[in-house]
Amino acid sequence: MLMKEYRICMPLTVDEYRIGQLYMISKHSCEQSGGGEGVEVVRNEPSVHPEHGPGQLTEKRIYLSSKLPSWAKALVPRFFYVTETAWNFYPYTITEYSVSFLSKFSVRIETRFENNNGDNDNVFGDTPTPAEKVSFLDIVSDPIPEKHYKTVEDLSLWQSSKTHRGPLGEGWRDNHKPIMCSYKRVQCSFEVYGFQTRTEEFIHKNIRDILLVGHRQAVAWIDEWHGLSLDDVRDYEQTMQEKTNSKVKSDLNTGPPTASRPVFSRSISVTDERSLMKMGVTTAAIPDPPPSSSVPHSPIRLHSTPE
């Protein structure tokens, strides 16, 4: 298991970010959905936790097979999803990820939001994270994947017309008011011999990119969400959720033209079944279709081991 703590500062207050986070996640999910990939919201409802009290429980399915590197595609079926289960007890949240067919994979993210610049070394109140495991992410200067860069989201150029904040320059984290920090303790595990280190490092690299892009967008989009109430942003969330689900389901049901999809006889096309069983992967046998028929267009889903 590989654990790291990420600290991401923003020129916002914790109360402001409660609205900005919900808005950003909803809008970003919709923007990233399409072409058979994206985020399907399965449930989003109030919940009461025995330890943390009242909060919001959200379950999502994230379809993203084409975004995997080639070496990882050897381990996964053509159609698969990651399940995200999140408990929001703002300003504390817990998010867990599991894969629909691989019980040995898990990611757990604990998040705490505070009005400071990331100087709390024991924000979770149990054991301080070793300094070598702490990584500060700068939403202004740290690089992001080129495909995600947009000039309007570049915080060194950005300025809010509503709040008159920005642009952010060198050293902004030490002198900007307001200032808050998103502390994220990320634990990822992929207990498959020969793939563990590479996969866990790959997961952390992608989490880092997602955190940078998401927090940049929450700030850059402030003029769109600033002034909304919690009820307002929940209404927006519901609208975007319906739109996103519609896009994902439409793409999954339609799928690409049959001719572009080769016939396959089982869900995992690389690595023999005996090796997969040792790795904890459950395969589903899929018979070859008759010559006159075509491959079904609906997604193939494998049963997963209960969390």
Coordinates of C-alpha atoms in Angstrom, one line a residue:
M1 CA 0.0 0.0 0.0
L2 CA 1.3 3.4 -1.0
M3 CA 0.2 6.4 1.1
K4 CA 0.7 10.1 0.5
E5 CA -0.8 13.3 1.9
Y6 CA -1.5 16.1 -0.6
R7 CA -2.0 19.7 0.5
I8 CA -3.7 22.1 -2.0
C9 CA -4.2 25.7 -1.0
M10 CA -6.8 28.0 -2.6
P11 CA -7.7 31.7 -2.3
L12 CA -11.0 30.9 -0.8
T13 CA -12.6 30.2 2.6
V14 CA -13.8 26.8 3.7
D15 CA -17.4 28.0 3.6
E16 CA -17.0 29.3 0.1
Y17 CA -15.4 26.1 -1.1
R18 CA -18.3 24.0 0.1
I19 CA -20.3 25.6 -2.7
G20 CA -17.4 25.7 -5.2
Q21 CA -16.5 22.1 -4.8
L22 CA -20.1 20.8 -5.5
Y23 CA -20.3 23.1 -8.5
M24 CA -16.9 22.1 -9.9
I25 CA -17.5 18.4 -9.5
S26 CA -20.8 18.5 -11.3
K27 CA -19.7 20.7 -14.2
H28 CA -16.4 18.8 -14.6
S29 CA -18.1 15.4 -14.6
C30 CA -20.4 16.6 -17.4
E31 CA -17.6 18.0 -19.4
Q32 CA -15.6 14.8 -19.2
S33 CA -18.5 12.5 -20.1
G34 CA -19.0 11.3 -23.7
G35 CA -17.8 8.8 -26.1
G36 CA -18.8 5.9 -23.9
E37 CA -16.8 7.2 -20.9
G38 CA -17.7 9.5 -18.0
V39 CA -19.4 9.5 -14.7
E40 CA -22.8 7.9 -14.0
V41 CA -24.3 8.9 -10.7
V42 CA -26.0 5.9 -9.1
R43 CA -27.2 7.6 -5.9
N44 CA -26.8 10.9 -4.2
E45 CA -28.8 11.2 -1.0
P46 CA -28.6 12.4 2.7
S47 CA -27.2 9.9 5.1
V48 CA -26.4 9.6 8.8
H49 CA -23.1 8.0 9.8
P50 CA -22.8 6.5 13.3
E51 CA -19.4 8.2 13.8
H52 CA -19.5 11.4 11.7
G53 CA -23.2 12.2 11.9
P54 CA -25.4 13.7 9.1
G55 CA -23.9 14.0 5.6
Q56 CA -24.3 13.2 2.0
L57 CA -23.7 9.8 0.5
T58 CA -22.9 9.6 -3.2
E59 CA -22.1 6.5 -5.4
K60 CA -20.8 6.9 -8.9
R61 CA -19.6 4.7 -11.7
I62 CA -16.7 6.1 -13.6
Y63 CA -16.2 4.6 -17.1
L64 CA -12.6 5.2 -18.4
S65 CA -11.1 2.2 -20.0
S66 CA -9.5 4.0 -23.0
K67 CA -7.6 6.3 -20.6
L68 CA -5.5 3.4 -19.3
P69 CA -1.9 2.9 -20.4
S70 CA -1.3 0.0 -22.7
W71 CA 0.3 -2.2 -20.0
A72 CA -2.8 -1.8 -17.8
K73 CA -5.2 -2.6 -20.6
A74 CA -3.8 -6.2 -20.5
L75 CA -5.5 -6.6 -17.1
V76 CA -8.9 -5.2 -17.7
P77 CA -12.0 -6.1 -19.8
R78 CA -13.0 -4.0 -22.8
F79 CA -15.8 -2.3 -20.7
F80 CA -15.3 -1.7 -17.1
Y81 CA -16.0 0.9 -14.5
V82 CA -14.6 2.2 -11.2
T83 CA -17.1 2.6 -8.4
E84 CA -16.7 5.8 -6.3
T85 CA -18.4 5.9 -2.9
A86 CA -18.2 9.2 -1.1
W87 CA -19.4 10.3 2.3
N88 CA -19.5 14.1 2.7
F89 CA -19.4 15.4 6.3
Y90 CA -18.1 18.8 5.3
P91 CA -15.4 19.9 6.2
Y92 CA -14.4 16.3 6.4
T93 CA -15.0 13.7 3.6
I94 CA -14.2 10.1 2.9
T95 CA -14.0 8.7 -0.7
E96 CA -13.3 5.1 -1.7
Y97 CA -12.7 3.6 -5.1
S98 CA -13.1 0.0 -6.1
V99 CA -12.9 -1.8 -9.5
S100 CA -15.9 -3.8 -10.7
F101 CA -13.9 -7.0 -11.3
L102 CA -10.7 -6.7 -9.2
S103 CA -11.0 -7.2 -5.5
K104 CA -7.3 -6.5 -4.8
F105 CA -7.6 -2.9 -5.9
S106 CA -8.6 -0.1 -3.6
V107 CA -8.1 3.6 -3.1
R108 CA -9.2 5.5 0.0
I109 CA -9.0 9.3 0.3
E110 CA -9.7 11.2 3.5
T111 CA -10.0 15.0 3.2
R112 CA -10.1 17.8 5.7
F113 CA -10.6 21.5 4.9
E114 CA -9.1 24.2 7.1
N115 CA -8.7 28.0 6.8
N116 CA -4.9 28.0 6.8
N117 CA -2.0 27.7 4.2
G118 CA -1.3 24.0 4.8
D119 CA 0.8 24.4 8.0
N120 CA -1.2 21.8 10.1
D121 CA 1.0 18.7 10.3
N122 CA -1.6 16.6 12.1
V123 CA -4.9 17.7 10.5
F124 CA -6.5 14.3 10.9
G125 CA -5.8 14.1 14.6
D126 CA -4.2 10.7 14.8
T127 CA -0.6 10.2 13.6
P128 CA 1.2 13.1 11.8
T129 CA 2.1 12.2 8.2
P130 CA 5.9 11.8 7.8
A131 CA 7.4 14.8 6.0
E132 CA 8.6 12.7 3.1
K133 CA 5.0 11.6 2.4
V134 CA 3.7 15.1 2.3
S135 CA 3.3 16.9 -1.1
F136 CA 2.2 20.5 -1.6
L137 CA 0.5 21.0 -4.9
D138 CA 0.5 24.6 -6.3
I139 CA -2.6 25.3 -8.4
V140 CA -0.7 28.3 -10.0
S141 CA 2.7 26.9 -10.9
D142 CA 2.6 23.1 -11.0
P143 CA 2.2 21.6 -14.5
I144 CA -0.9 19.8 -15.6
P145 CA -1.5 17.6 -18.6
E146 CA -1.5 19.8 -21.7
K147 CA -4.9 18.5 -22.8
H148 CA -6.4 20.0 -19.6
Y149 CA -4.8 23.5 -19.9
K150 CA -7.1 26.4 -20.7
T151 CA -6.1 30.0 -20.6
V152 CA -9.2 31.0 -18.7
E153 CA -8.3 28.6 -16.0
D154 CA -4.7 29.8 -15.7
L155 CA -4.7 31.3 -12.2
S156 CA -1.6 33.4 -13.0
L157 CA -3.8 35.2 -15.5
W158 CA -7.2 34.9 -13.9
Q159 CA -9.1 37.6 -12.1
S160 CA -12.6 37.4 -10.6
S161 CA -15.0 40.2 -11.4
K162 CA -17.2 39.3 -8.4
T163 CA -14.6 39.0 -5.7
H164 CA -11.7 41.0 -7.3
R165 CA -9.3 38.2 -6.5
G166 CA -6.4 37.3 -8.7
P167 CA -4.2 37.0 -10.6
L168 CA -2.1 34.8 -8.3
G169 CA 1.7 35.4 -8.4
E170 CA 4.8 33.9 -6.8
G171 CA 4.5 33.4 -3.1
W172 CA 0.7 33.9 -3.1
R173 CA 0.2 31.0 -0.6
D174 CA 2.0 33.0 2.1
N175 CA 0.4 36.4 1.7
H176 CA -3.1 35.9 0.1
K177 CA -6.2 36.5 2.2
P178 CA -8.5 34.5 2.3
I179 CA -6.6 31.3 2.2
M180 CA -7.6 27.7 2.8
C181 CA -6.1 24.3 2.4
S182 CA -7.5 21.0 1.2
Y183 CA -5.7 18.2 3.1
K184 CA -6.0 14.8 1.4
R185 CA -4.6 11.6 2.8
V186 CA -4.5 9.1 -0.1
Q187 CA -4.0 5.4 0.4
C188 CA -3.9 3.1 -2.7
S189 CA -3.4 -0.6 -2.9
F190 CA -3.0 -3.0 -5.8
E191 CA -1.9 -6.3 -4.4
V192 CA -1.0 -8.0 -7.6
Y193 CA 2.5 -9.5 -7.9
G194 CA 4.6 -7.8 -10.6
F195 CA 2.2 -4.9 -11.0
Q196 CA 1.8 -3.4 -7.5
T197 CA 4.5 -0.7 -7.6
R198 CA 3.9 0.4 -11.1
T199 CA 0.1 0.6 -10.7
E200 CA 0.2 2.4 -7.3
E201 CA 2.6 5.0 -8.8
F202 CA 0.3 5.4 -11.8
I203 CA -2.7 5.9 -9.5
H204 CA -1.0 8.6 -7.5
K205 CA 0.2 10.4 -10.7
N206 CA -3.4 10.5 -11.9
I207 CA -4.8 11.5 -8.6
R208 CA -2.2 14.4 -8.5
D209 CA -3.3 15.6 -12.0
I210 CA -7.0 15.3 -11.1
L211 CA -6.5 17.3 -7.8
L212 CA -4.6 20.1 -9.6
V213 CA -7.1 20.4 -12.4
G214 CA -10.2 20.2 -10.1
H215 CA -8.9 22.8 -7.6
R216 CA -7.8 25.1 -10.4
Q217 CA -11.3 24.9 -11.9
A218 CA -13.1 25.5 -8.6
V219 CA -11.2 28.8 -8.3
A220 CA -11.3 29.8 -11.9
W221 CA -15.1 29.3 -12.1
I222 CA -15.8 31.3 -8.9
D223 CA -17.8 34.0 -10.8
E224 CA -20.2 31.2 -11.9
W225 CA -20.9 29.8 -8.4
H226 CA -20.1 32.6 -5.9
G227 CA -23.2 33.8 -4.2
L228 CA -25.1 30.5 -4.7
S229 CA -26.8 28.9 -1.6
L230 CA -26.4 25.3 -0.7
D231 CA -29.9 24.7 -2.1
D232 CA -29.0 26.5 -5.3
V233 CA -25.9 24.4 -5.9
R234 CA -27.8 21.1 -5.0
D235 CA -30.4 22.0 -7.7
Y236 CA -27.6 22.6 -10.2
E237 CA -26.0 19.3 -9.1
Q238 CA -29.2 17.5 -9.8
T239 CA -29.6 19.1 -13.2
M240 CA -26.0 18.3 -14.3
Q241 CA -26.3 14.8 -12.8
E242 CA -29.3 14.0 -15.1
K243 CA -27.5 15.5 -18.1
T244 CA -24.3 13.5 -17.4
N245 CA -26.1 10.2 -16.8
S246 CA -28.0 10.7 -20.0
K247 CA -24.8 11.2 -22.0
V248 CA -23.1 8.2 -20.5
K249 CA -26.0 5.8 -20.8
S250 CA -26.7 6.9 -24.4
D251 CA -23.0 6.3 -25.4
L252 CA -22.8 2.9 -23.6
N253 CA -26.1 1.6 -25.1
T254 CA -25.2 2.8 -28.6
G255 CA -21.5 2.1 -28.7
P256 CA -19.2 2.5 -31.7
P257 CA -20.1 0.8 -35.0
T258 CA -19.9 -3.0 -34.9
A259 CA -17.3 -3.1 -37.7
S260 CA -14.8 -1.2 -35.6
R261 CA -15.0 -3.6 -32.7
P262 CA -13.2 -7.0 -33.1
V263 CA -14.9 -10.2 -32.0
F264 CA -13.6 -11.4 -28.7
S265 CA -14.3 -14.6 -26.8
R266 CA -13.8 -13.4 -23.2
S267 CA -13.6 -10.3 -21.2
I268 CA -9.9 -10.3 -20.6
S269 CA -8.0 -10.9 -23.8
V270 CA -4.5 -11.0 -22.5
T271 CA -3.0 -13.3 -19.9
D272 CA -4.3 -16.8 -19.4
E273 CA -7.1 -17.6 -17.0
R274 CA -4.9 -19.5 -14.5
S275 CA -2.6 -16.5 -14.1
L276 CA -5.6 -14.2 -13.7
M277 CA -7.1 -16.4 -11.0
K278 CA -3.8 -16.1 -9.0
M279 CA -4.1 -12.3 -9.4
G280 CA -7.6 -12.2 -8.0
V281 CA -9.2 -11.4 -11.4
T282 CA -12.6 -13.0 -12.1
T283 CA -13.2 -13.6 -15.8
A284 CA -16.6 -14.1 -17.5
A285 CA -16.8 -16.5 -20.4
I286 CA -18.4 -14.9 -23.5
P287 CA -19.1 -17.3 -26.4
D288 CA -18.3 -16.2 -29.9
P289 CA -21.3 -15.0 -31.8
P290 CA -22.7 -16.9 -34.8
P291 CA -21.3 -15.7 -38.1
S292 CA -24.5 -14.0 -39.0
S293 CA -24.9 -12.0 -35.8
S294 CA -22.9 -9.1 -34.5
V295 CA -21.3 -8.4 -31.2
P296 CA -23.8 -6.9 -28.7
H297 CA -23.6 -3.2 -28.2
S298 CA -24.5 -3.1 -24.5
P299 CA -21.6 -2.9 -22.0
I300 CA -20.4 -6.2 -20.4
R301 CA -20.2 -6.0 -16.7
L302 CA -18.5 -8.5 -14.4
H303 CA -19.6 -9.4 -10.9
S304 CA -17.2 -8.0 -8.3
T305 CA -16.4 -9.2 -4.9
P306 CA -18.3 -7.3 -2.2
E307 CA -16.3 -4.5 -0.6

